[in-house]
mmCIF file of N, CA and C in Angstrom:
data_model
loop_
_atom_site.group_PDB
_atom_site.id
_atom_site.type_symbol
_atom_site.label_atom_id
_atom_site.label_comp_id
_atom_site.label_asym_id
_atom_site.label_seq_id
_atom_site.Cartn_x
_atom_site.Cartn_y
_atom_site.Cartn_z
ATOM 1 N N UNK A 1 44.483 -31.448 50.184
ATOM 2 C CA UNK A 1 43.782 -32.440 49.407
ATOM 3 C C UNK A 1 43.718 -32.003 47.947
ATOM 4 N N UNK A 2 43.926 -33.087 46.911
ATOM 5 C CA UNK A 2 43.948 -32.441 45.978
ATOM 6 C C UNK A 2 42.534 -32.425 45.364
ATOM 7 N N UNK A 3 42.149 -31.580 44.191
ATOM 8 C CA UNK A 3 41.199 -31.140 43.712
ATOM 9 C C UNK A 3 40.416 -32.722 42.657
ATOM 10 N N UNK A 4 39.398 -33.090 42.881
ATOM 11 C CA UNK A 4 38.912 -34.081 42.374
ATOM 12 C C UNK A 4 38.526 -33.358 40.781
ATOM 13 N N UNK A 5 37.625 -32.376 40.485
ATOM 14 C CA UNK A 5 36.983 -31.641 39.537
ATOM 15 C C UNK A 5 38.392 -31.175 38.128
ATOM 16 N N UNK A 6 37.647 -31.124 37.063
ATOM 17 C CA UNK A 6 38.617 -30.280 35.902
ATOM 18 C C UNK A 6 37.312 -29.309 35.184
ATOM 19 N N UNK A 7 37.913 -28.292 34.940
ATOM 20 C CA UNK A 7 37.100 -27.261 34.337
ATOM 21 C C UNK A 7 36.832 -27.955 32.955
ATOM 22 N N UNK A 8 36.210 -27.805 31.925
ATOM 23 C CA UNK A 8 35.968 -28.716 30.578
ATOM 24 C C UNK A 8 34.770 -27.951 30.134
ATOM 25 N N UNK A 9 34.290 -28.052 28.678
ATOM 26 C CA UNK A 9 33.634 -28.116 27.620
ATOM 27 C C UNK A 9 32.878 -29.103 26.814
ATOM 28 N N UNK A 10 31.997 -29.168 27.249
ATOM 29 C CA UNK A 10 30.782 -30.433 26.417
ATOM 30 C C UNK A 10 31.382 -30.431 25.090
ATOM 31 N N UNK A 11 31.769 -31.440 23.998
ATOM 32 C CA UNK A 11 31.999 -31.374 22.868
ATOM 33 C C UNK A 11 30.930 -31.865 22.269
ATOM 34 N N UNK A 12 30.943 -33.335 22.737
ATOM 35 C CA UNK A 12 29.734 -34.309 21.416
ATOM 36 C C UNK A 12 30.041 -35.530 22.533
ATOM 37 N N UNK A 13 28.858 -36.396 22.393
ATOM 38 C CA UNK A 13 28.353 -37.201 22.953
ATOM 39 C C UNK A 13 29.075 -38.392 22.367
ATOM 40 N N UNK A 14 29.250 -39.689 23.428
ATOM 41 C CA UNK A 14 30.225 -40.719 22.491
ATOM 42 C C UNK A 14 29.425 -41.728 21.546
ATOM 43 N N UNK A 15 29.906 -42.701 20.907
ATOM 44 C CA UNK A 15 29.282 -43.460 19.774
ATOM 45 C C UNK A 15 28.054 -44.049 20.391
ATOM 46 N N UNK A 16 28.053 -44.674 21.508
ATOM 47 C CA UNK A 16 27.903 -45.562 22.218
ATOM 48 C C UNK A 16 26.569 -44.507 23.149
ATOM 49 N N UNK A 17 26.601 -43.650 23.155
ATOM 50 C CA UNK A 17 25.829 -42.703 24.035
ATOM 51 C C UNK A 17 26.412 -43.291 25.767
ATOM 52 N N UNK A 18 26.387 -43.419 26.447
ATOM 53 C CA UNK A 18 26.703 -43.858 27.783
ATOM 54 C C UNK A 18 27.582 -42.486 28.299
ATOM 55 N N UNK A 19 28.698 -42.034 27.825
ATOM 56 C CA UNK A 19 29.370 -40.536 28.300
ATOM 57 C C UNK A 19 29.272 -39.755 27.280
ATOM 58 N N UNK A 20 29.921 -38.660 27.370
ATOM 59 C CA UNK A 20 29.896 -37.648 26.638
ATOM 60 C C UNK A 20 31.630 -37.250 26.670
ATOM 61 N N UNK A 21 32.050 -36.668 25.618
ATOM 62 C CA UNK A 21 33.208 -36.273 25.123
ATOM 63 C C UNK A 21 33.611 -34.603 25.647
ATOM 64 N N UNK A 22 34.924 -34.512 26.438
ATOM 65 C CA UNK A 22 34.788 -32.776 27.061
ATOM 66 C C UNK A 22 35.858 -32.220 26.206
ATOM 67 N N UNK A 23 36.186 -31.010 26.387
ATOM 68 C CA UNK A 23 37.223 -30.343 26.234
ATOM 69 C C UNK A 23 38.158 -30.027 27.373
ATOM 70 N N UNK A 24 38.767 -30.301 27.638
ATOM 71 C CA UNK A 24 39.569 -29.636 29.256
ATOM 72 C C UNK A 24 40.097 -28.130 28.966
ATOM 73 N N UNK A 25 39.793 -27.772 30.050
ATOM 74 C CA UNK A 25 40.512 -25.840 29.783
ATOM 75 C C UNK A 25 41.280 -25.768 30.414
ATOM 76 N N UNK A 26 42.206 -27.038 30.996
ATOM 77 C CA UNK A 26 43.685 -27.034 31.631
ATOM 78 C C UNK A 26 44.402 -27.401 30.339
ATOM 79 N N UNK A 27 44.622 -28.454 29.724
ATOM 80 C CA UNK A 27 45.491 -29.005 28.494
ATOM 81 C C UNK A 27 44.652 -28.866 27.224
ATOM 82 N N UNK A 28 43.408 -28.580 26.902
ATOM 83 C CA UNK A 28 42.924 -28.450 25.600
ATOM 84 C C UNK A 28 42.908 -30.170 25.060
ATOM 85 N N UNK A 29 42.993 -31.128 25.826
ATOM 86 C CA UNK A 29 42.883 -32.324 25.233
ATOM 87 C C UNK A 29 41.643 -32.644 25.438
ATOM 88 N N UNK A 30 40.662 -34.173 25.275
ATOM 89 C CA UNK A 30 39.899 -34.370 24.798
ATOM 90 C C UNK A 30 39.760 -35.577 26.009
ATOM 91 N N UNK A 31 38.375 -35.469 27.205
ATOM 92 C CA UNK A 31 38.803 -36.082 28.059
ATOM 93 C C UNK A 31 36.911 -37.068 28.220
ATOM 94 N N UNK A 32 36.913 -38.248 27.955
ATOM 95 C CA UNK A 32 35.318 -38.884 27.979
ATOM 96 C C UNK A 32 35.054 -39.230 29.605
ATOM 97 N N UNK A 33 34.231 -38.747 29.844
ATOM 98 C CA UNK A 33 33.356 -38.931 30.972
ATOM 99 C C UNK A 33 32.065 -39.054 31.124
ATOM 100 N N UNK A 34 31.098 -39.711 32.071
ATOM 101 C CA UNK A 34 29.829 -40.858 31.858
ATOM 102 C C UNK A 34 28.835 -39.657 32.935
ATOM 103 N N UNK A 35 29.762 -38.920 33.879
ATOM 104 C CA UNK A 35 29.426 -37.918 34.701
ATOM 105 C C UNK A 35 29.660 -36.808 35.157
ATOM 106 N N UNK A 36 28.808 -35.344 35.454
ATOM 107 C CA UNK A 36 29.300 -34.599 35.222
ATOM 108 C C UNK A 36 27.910 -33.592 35.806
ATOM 109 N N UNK A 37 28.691 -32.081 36.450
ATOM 110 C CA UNK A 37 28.195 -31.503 36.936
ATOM 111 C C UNK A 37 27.911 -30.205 36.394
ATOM 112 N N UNK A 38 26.664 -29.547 35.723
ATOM 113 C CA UNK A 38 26.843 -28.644 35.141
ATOM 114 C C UNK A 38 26.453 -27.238 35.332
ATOM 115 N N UNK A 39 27.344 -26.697 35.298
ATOM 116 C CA UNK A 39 27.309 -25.189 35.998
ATOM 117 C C UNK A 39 27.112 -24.110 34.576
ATOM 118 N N UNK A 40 27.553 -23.020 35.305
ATOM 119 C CA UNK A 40 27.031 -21.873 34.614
ATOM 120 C C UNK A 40 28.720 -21.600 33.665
ATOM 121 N N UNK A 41 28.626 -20.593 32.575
ATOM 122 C CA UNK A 41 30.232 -21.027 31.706
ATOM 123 C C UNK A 41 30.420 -19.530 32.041
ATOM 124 N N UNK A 42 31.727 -19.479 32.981
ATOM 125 C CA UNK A 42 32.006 -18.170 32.978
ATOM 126 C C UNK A 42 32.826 -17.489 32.053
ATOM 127 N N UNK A 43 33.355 -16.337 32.086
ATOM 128 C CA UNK A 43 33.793 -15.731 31.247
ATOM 129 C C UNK A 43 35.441 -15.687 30.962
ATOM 130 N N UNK A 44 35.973 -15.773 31.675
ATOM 131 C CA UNK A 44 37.536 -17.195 31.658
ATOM 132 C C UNK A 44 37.497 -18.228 31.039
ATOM 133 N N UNK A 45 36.638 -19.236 31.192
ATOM 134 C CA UNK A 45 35.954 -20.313 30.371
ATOM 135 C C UNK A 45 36.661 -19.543 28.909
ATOM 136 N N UNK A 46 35.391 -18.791 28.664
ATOM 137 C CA UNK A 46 34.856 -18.679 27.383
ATOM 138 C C UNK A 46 36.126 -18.023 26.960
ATOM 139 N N UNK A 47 37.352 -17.098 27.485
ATOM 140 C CA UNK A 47 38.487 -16.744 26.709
ATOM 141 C C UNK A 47 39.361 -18.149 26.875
ATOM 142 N N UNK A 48 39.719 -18.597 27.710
ATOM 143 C CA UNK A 48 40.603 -20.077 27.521
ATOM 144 C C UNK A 48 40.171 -20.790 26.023
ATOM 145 N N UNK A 49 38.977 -21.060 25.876
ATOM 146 C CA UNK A 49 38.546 -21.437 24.708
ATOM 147 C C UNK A 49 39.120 -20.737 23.450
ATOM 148 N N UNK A 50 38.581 -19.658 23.573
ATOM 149 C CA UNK A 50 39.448 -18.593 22.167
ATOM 150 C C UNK A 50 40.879 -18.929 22.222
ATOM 151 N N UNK A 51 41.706 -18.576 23.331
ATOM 152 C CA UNK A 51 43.294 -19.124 23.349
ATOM 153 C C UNK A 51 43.412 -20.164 22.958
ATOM 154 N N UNK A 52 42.562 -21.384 23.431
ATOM 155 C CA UNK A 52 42.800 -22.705 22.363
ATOM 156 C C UNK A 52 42.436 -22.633 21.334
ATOM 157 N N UNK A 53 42.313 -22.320 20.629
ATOM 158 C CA UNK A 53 41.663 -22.230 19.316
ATOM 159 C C UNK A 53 42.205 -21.128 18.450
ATOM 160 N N UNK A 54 43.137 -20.306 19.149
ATOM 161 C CA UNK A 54 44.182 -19.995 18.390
ATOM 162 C C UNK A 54 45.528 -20.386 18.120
ATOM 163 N N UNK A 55 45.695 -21.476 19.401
ATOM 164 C CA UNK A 55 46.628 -22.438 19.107
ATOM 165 C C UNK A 55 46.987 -23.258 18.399
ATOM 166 N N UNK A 56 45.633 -23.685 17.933
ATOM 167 C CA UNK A 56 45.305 -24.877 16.938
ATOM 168 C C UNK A 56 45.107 -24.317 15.638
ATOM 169 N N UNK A 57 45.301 -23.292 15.729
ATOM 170 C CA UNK A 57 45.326 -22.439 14.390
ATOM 171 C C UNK A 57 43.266 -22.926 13.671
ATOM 172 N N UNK A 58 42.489 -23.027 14.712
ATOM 173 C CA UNK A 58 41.030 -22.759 14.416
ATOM 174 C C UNK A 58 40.239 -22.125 13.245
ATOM 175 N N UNK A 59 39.406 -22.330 12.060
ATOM 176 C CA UNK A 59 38.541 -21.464 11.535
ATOM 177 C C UNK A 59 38.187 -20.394 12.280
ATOM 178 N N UNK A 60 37.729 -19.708 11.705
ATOM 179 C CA UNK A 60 37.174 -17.911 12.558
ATOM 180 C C UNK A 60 35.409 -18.139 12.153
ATOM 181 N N UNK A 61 35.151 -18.980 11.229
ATOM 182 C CA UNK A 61 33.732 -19.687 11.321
ATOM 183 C C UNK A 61 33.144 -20.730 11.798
ATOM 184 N N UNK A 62 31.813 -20.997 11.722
ATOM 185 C CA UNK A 62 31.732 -22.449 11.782
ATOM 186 C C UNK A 62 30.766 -22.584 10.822
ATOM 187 N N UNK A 63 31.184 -24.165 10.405
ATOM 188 C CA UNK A 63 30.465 -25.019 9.487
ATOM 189 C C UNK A 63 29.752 -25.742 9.530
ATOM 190 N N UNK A 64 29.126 -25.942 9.423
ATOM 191 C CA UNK A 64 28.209 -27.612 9.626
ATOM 192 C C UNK A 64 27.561 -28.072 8.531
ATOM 193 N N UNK A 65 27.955 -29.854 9.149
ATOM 194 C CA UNK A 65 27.690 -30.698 7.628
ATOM 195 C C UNK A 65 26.923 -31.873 8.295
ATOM 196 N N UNK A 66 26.260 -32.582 7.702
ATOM 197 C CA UNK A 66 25.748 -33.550 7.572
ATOM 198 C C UNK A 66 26.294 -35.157 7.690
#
């Protein structure tokens, strides 16, 4: 049977509020869903993330604006 679930990353919530916007840690694309189960972020997680984000050639900071 195949696997219903994708591993992912909360990004930001959509315009509309109703889903929320993920990250997938299979393709690094950008996947909206309304539901969702939330677990603990293990530590695979958290390097897949760094690997994407050196792919994308990422800041080494973060910014935030208004």
């Amino acid at each position: 049977m195949t696997p219903r679930t994708v591993g992912a990353i909360a990004f930001r919530p959509t315009g509309d509020g109703s889903a929320h916007v993920f990250v997938s840690l299979q393709t690094g694309r950008a996947i909206t869903r309304g539901h969702w189960t939330e677990l603990p972020l293990p530590a695979d997680a958290i390097e897949r993330m760094h690997t994407l984000a050196r792919r994308a050639k990422a800041a080494a900071t973060l910014t935030f604006t208004n």
